[in-house]
mmCIF file of C-alpha atoms in Angstrom:
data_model
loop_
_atom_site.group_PDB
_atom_site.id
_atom_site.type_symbol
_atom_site.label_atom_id
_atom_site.label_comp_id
_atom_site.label_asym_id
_atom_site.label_seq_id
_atom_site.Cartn_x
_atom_site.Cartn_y
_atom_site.Cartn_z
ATOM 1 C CA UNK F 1 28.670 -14.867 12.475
ATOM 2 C CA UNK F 2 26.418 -14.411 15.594
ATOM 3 C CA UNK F 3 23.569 -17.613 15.794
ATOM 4 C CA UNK F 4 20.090 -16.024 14.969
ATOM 5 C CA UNK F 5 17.618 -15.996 18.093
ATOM 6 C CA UNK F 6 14.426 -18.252 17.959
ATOM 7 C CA UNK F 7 11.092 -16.605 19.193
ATOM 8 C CA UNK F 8 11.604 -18.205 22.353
ATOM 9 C CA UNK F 9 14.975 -16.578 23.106
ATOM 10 C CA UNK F 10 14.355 -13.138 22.087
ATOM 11 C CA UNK F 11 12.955 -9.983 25.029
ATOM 12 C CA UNK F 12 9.484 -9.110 25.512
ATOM 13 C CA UNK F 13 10.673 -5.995 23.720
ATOM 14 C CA UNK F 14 11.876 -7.373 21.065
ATOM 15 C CA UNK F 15 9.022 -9.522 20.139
ATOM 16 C CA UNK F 16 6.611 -6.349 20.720
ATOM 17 C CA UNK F 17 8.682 -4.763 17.914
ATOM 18 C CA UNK F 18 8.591 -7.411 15.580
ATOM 19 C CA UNK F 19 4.562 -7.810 16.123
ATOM 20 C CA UNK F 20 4.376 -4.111 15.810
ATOM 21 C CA UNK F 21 6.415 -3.602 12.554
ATOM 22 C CA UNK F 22 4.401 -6.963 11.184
ATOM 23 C CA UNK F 23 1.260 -5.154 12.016
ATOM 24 C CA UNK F 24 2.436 -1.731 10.150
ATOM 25 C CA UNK F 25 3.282 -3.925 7.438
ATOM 26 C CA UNK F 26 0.155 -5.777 6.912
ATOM 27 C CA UNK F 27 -2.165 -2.459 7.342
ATOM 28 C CA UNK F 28 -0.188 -0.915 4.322
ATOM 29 C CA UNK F 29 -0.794 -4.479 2.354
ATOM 30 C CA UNK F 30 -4.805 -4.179 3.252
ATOM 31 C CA UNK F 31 -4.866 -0.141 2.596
ATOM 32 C CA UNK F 32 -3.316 -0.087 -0.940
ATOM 33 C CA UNK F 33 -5.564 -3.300 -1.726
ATOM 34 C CA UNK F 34 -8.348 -1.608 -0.583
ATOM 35 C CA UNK F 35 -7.851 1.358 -2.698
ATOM 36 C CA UNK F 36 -6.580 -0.402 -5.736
ATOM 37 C CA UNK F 37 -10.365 -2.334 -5.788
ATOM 38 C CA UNK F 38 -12.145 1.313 -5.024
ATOM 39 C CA UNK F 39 -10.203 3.452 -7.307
ATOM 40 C CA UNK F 40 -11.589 3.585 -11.077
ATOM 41 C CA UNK F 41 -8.659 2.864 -13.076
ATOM 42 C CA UNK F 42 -8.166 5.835 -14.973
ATOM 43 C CA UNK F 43 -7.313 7.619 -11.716
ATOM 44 C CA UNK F 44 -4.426 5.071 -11.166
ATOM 45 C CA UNK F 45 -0.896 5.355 -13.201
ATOM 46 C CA UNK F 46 -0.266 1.794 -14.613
ATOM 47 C CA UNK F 47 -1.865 -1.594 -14.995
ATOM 48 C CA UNK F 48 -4.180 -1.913 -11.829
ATOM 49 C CA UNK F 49 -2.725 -5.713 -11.699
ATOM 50 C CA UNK F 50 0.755 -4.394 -11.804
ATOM 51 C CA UNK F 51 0.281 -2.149 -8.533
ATOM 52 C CA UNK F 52 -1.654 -5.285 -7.209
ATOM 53 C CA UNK F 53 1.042 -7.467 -7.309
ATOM 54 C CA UNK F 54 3.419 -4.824 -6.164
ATOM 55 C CA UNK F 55 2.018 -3.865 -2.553
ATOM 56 C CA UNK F 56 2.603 -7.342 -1.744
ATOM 57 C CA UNK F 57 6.237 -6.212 -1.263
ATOM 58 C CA UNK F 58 7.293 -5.451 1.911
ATOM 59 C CA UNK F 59 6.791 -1.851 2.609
ATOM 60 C CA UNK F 60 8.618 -0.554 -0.465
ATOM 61 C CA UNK F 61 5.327 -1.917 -2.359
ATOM 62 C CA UNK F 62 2.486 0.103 -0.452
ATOM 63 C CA UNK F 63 4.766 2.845 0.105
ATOM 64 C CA UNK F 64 5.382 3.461 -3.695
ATOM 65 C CA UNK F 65 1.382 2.484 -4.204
ATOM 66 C CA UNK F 66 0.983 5.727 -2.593
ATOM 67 C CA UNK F 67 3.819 7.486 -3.757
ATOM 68 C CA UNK F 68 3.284 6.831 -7.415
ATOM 69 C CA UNK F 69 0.709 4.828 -8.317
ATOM 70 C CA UNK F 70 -2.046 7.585 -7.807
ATOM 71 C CA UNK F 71 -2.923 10.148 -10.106
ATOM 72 C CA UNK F 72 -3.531 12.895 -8.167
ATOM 73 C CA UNK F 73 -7.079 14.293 -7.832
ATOM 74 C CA UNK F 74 -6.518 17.693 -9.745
ATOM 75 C CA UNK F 75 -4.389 16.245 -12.325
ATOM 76 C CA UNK F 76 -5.163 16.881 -16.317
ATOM 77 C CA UNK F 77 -7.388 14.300 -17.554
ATOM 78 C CA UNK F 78 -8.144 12.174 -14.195
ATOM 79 C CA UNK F 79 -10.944 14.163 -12.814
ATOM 80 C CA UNK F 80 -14.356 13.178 -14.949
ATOM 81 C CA UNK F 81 -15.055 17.410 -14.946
ATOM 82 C CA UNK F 82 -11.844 17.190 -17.099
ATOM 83 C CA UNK F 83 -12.980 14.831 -19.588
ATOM 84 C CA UNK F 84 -16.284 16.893 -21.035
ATOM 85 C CA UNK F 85 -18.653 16.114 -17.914
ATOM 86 C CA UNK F 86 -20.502 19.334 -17.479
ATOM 87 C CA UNK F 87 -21.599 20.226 -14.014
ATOM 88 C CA UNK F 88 -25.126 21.787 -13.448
#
């Protein structure tokens, strides 16, 4: 089994792509939080605590946020026009 570099150890390359993936990783985190806490909870599918808890895992979390966790805006029942709001 090959021994596991240290930070020190690895290329300049190789550290940019770890602080670039990192970076990708935590703007997914902040952008599902951030529309989790903005978006009324009827126009999410689930427990808004469940897809809280969720986006903290790596990637797969955000991604599936996005993905699935969003009722999408034209869907039956999750626009308020839908739900006897008349417009005038």
């Amino acid at each position: 089994m090959a021994k596991k570099k240290t930070w020190k150890e690895m290329s300049p390359s190789g550290k940019a792509g770890i602080i670039l993936v990192a970076i990708a990783q935590v703007s997914l985190l902040v952008a599902a939080q951030r529309d989790i806490s903005k978006r009324p909870a009827a126009m999410i599918n689930g427990p808004k605590a469940a897809w809280r808890a969720a986006s903290f895992i790596n990637f797969i979390g955000p991604v599936g946020y996005f993905t699935f966790g969003r009722k999408k805006p034209g869907a039956a029942g999750s626009h308020p026009e839908s739900r006897g709001a008349q417009r005038l």
